[in-house]
PDB file of C-alpha atoms in Angstrom:
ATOM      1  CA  UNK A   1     -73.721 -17.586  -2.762  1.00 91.00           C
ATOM      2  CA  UNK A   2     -75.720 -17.368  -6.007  1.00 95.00           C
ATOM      3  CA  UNK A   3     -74.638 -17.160  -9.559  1.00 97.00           C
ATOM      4  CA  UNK A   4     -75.833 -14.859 -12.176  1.00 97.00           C
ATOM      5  CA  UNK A   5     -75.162 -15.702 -16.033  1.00 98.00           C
ATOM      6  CA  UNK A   6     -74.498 -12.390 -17.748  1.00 98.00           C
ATOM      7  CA  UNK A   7     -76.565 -12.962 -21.784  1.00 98.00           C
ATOM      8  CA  UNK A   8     -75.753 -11.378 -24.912  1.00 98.00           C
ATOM      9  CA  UNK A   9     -78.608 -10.166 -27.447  1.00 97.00           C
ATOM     10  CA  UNK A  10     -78.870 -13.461 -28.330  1.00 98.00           C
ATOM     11  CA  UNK A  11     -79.130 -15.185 -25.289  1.00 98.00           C
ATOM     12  CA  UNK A  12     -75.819 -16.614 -25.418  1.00 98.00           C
ATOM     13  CA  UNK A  13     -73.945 -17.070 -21.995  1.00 98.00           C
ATOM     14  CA  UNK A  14     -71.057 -14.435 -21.843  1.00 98.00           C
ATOM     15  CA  UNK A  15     -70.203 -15.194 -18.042  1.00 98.00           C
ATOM     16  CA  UNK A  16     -70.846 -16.239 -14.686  1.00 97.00           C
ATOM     17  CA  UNK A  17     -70.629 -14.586 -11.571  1.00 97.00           C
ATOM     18  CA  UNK A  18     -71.297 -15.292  -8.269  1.00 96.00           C
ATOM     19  CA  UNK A  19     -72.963 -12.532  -6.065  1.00 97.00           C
ATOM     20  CA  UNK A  20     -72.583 -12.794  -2.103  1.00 95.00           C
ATOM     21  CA  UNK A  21     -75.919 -13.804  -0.615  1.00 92.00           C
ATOM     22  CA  UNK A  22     -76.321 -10.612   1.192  1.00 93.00           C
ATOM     23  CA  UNK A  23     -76.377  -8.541  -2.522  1.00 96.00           C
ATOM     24  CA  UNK A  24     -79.332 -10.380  -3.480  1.00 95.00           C
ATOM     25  CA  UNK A  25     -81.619 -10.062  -0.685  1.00 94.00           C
ATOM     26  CA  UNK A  26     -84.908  -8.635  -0.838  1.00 91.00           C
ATOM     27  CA  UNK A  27     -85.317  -8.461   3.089  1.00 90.00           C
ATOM     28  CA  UNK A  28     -84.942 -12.212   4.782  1.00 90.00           C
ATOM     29  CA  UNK A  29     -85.403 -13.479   1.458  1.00 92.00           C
ATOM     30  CA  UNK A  30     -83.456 -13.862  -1.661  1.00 91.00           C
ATOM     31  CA  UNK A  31     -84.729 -12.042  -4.795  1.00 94.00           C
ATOM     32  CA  UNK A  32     -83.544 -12.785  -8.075  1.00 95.00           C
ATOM     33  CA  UNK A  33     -84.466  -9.065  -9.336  1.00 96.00           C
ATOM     34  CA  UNK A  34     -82.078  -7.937  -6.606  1.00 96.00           C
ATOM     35  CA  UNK A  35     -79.181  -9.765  -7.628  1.00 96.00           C
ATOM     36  CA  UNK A  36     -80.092  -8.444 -11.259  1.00 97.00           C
ATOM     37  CA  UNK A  37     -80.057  -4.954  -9.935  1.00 97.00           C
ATOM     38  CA  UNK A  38     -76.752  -6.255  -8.104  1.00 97.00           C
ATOM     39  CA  UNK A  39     -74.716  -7.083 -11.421  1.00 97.00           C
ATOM     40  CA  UNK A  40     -76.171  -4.311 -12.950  1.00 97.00           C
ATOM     41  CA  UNK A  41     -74.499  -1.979 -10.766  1.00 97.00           C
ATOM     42  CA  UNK A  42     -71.348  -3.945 -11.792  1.00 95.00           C
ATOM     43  CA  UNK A  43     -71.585  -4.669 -15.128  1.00 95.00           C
ATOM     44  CA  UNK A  44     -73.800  -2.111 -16.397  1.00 95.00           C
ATOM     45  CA  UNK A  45     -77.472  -0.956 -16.457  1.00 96.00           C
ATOM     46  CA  UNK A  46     -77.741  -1.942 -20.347  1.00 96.00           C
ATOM     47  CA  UNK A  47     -76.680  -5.422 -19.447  1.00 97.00           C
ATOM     48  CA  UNK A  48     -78.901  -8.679 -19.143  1.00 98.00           C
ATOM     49  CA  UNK A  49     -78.896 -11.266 -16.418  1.00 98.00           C
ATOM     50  CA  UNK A  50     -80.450 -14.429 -15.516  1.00 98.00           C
ATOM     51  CA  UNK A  51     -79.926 -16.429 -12.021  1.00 98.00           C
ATOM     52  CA  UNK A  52     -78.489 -19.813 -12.338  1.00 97.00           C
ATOM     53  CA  UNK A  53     -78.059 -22.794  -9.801  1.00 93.00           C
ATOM     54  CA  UNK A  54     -75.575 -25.565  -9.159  1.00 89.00           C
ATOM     55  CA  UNK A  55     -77.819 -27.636  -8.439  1.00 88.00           C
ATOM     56  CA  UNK A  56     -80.281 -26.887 -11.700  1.00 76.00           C
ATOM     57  CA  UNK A  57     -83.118 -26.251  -9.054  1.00 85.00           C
ATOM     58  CA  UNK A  58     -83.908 -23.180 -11.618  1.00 93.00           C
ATOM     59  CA  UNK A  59     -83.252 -23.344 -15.020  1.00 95.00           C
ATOM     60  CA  UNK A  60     -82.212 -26.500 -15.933  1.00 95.00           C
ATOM     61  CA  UNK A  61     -78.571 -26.487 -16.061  1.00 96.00           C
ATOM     62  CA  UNK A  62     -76.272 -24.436 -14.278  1.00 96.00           C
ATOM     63  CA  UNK A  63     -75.295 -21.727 -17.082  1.00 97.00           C
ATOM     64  CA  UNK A  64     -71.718 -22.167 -18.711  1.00 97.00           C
ATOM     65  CA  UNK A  65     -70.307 -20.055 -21.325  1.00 98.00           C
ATOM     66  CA  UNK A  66     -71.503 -20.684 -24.632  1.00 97.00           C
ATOM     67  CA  UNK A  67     -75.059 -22.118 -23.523  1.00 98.00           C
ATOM     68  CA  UNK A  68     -78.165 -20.340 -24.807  1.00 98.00           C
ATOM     69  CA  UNK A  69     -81.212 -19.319 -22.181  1.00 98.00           C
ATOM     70  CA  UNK A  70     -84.640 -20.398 -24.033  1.00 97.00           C
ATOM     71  CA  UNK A  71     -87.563 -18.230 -22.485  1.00 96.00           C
ATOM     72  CA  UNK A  72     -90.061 -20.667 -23.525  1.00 94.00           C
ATOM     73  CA  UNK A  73     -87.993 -23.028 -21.484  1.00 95.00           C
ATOM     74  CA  UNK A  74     -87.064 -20.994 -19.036  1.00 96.00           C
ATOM     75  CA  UNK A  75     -83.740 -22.805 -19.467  1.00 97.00           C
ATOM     76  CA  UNK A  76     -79.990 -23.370 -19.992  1.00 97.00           C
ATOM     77  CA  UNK A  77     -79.191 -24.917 -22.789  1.00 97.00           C
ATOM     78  CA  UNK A  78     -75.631 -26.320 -23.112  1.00 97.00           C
ATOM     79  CA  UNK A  79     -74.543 -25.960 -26.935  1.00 97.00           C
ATOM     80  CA  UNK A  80     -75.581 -28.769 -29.127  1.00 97.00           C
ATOM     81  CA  UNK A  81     -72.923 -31.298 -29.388  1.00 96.00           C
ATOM     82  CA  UNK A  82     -73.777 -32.514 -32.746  1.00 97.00           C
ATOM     83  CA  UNK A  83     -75.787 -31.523 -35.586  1.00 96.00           C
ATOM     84  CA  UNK A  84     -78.246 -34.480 -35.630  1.00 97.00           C
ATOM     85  CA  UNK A  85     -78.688 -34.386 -31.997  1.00 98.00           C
ATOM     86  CA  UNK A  86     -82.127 -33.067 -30.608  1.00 96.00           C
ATOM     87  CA  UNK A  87     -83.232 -30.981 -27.302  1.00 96.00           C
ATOM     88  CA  UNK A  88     -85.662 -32.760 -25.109  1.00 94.00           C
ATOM     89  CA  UNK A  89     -87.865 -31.100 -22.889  1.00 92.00           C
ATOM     90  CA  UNK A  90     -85.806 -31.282 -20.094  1.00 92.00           C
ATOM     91  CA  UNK A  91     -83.470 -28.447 -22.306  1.00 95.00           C
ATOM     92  CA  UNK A  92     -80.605 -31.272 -22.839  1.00 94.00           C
ATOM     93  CA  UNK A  93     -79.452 -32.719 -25.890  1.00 97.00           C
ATOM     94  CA  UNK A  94     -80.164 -36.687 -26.682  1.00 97.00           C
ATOM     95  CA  UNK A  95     -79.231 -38.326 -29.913  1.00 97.00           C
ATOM     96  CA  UNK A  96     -81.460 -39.514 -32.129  1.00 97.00           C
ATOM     97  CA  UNK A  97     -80.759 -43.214 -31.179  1.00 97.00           C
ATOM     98  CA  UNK A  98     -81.536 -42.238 -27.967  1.00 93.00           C
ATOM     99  CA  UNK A  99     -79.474 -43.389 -24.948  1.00 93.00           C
ATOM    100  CA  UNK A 100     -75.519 -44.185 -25.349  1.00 94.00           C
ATOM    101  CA  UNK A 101     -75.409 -48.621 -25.019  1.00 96.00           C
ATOM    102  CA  UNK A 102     -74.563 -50.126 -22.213  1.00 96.00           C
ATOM    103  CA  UNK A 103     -71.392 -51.276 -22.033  1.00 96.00           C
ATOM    104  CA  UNK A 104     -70.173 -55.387 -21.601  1.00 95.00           C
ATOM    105  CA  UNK A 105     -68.119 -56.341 -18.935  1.00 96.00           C
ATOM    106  CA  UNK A 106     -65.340 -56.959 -21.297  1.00 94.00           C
ATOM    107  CA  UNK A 107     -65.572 -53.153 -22.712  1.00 95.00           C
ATOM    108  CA  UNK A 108     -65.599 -52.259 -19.248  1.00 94.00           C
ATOM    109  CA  UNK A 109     -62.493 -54.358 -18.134  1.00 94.00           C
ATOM    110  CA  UNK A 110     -61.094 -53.139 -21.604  1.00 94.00           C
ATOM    111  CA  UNK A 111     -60.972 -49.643 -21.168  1.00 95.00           C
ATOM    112  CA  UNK A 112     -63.768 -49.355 -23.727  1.00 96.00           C
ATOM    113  CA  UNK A 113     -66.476 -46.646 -24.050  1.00 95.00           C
ATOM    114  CA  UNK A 114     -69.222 -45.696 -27.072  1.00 96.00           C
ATOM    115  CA  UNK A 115     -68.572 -42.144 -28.506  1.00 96.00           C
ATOM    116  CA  UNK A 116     -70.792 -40.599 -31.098  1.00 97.00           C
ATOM    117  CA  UNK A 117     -69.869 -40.450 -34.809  1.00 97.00           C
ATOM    118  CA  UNK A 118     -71.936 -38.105 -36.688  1.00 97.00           C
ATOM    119  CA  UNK A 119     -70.406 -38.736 -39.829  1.00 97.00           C
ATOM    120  CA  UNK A 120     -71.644 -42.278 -39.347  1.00 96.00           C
ATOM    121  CA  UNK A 121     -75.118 -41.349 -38.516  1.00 97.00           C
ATOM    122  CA  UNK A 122     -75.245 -39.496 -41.260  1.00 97.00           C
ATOM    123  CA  UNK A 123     -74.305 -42.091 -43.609  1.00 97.00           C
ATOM    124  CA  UNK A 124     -76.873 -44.719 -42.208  1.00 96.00           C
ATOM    125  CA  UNK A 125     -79.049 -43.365 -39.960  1.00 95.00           C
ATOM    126  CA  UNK A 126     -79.129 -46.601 -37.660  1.00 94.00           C
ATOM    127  CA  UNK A 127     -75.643 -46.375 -36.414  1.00 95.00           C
ATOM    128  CA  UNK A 128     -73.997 -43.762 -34.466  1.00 97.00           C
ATOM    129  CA  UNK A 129     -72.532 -45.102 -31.435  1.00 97.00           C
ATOM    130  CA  UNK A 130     -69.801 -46.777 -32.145  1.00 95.00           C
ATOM    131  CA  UNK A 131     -67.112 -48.199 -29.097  1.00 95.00           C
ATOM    132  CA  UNK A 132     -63.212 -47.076 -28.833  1.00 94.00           C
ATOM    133  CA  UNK A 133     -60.647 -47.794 -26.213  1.00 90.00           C
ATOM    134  CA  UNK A 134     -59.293 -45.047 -24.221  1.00 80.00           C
ATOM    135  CA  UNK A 135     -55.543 -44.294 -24.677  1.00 72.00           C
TER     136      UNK A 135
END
């Protein structure tokens, strides 16, 4: 099976559908411009498509409503999860104190995790990650 993500005028992810192999082959060999053609015929010749992947082998990240496809990427991008947040090269998002901590033992064994507080970033610009315990 493959998966087509079906892109507004802005690039934004409307949907994604998943074509049978056999409507997206070009011969004995899958063609992404035939599953275009494919959803096309579906959707609409006005419509715009891109071919996405489970396993990101193309594009990234597998396409999800909402995400944006950069052509200079040639990417998924999921939407940004926070305002100070920044896209790497790899067309995900990182914060700008880079990796989430590692967590103790005792978080661990207390049901502890770090989430991200923007408004805390944005009052000091060295914090961000602060720890809560799940309920």
């Amino acid at each position: 099976m493959a998966h087509f993500a079906q892109l507004d005028e802005n690039n934004t992810v409307l949907q994604v559908i998943v074509v049978a192999d056999e409507d997206t082959k070009d011969g004995d060999y899958e063609s992404e411009a035939v599953g275009i053609a494919f959803c096309k015929s579906l959707c609409g010749s006005d419509t715009n498509w891109k071919q996405t992947s489970y396993n990101s082998k193309i594009r990234a990240n597998y396409a999800g409503i909402g995400y944006t496809y950069s052509e200079d990427l040639d990417a998924f991008i999921p939407p940004n999860p926070h305002d100070s947040w920044v896209l790497t090269a790899s067309a995900n998002w990182i914060s700008p104190l880079g990796e989430e901590p590692s967590r103790t033992l005792d978080q661990i064994t207390n049901n502890q995790a770090y989430v991200w507080d923007e408004a805390a970033y944005q009052a000091d610009n060295t914090t961000g990650w602060v720890i809560q315990t799940a309920s």
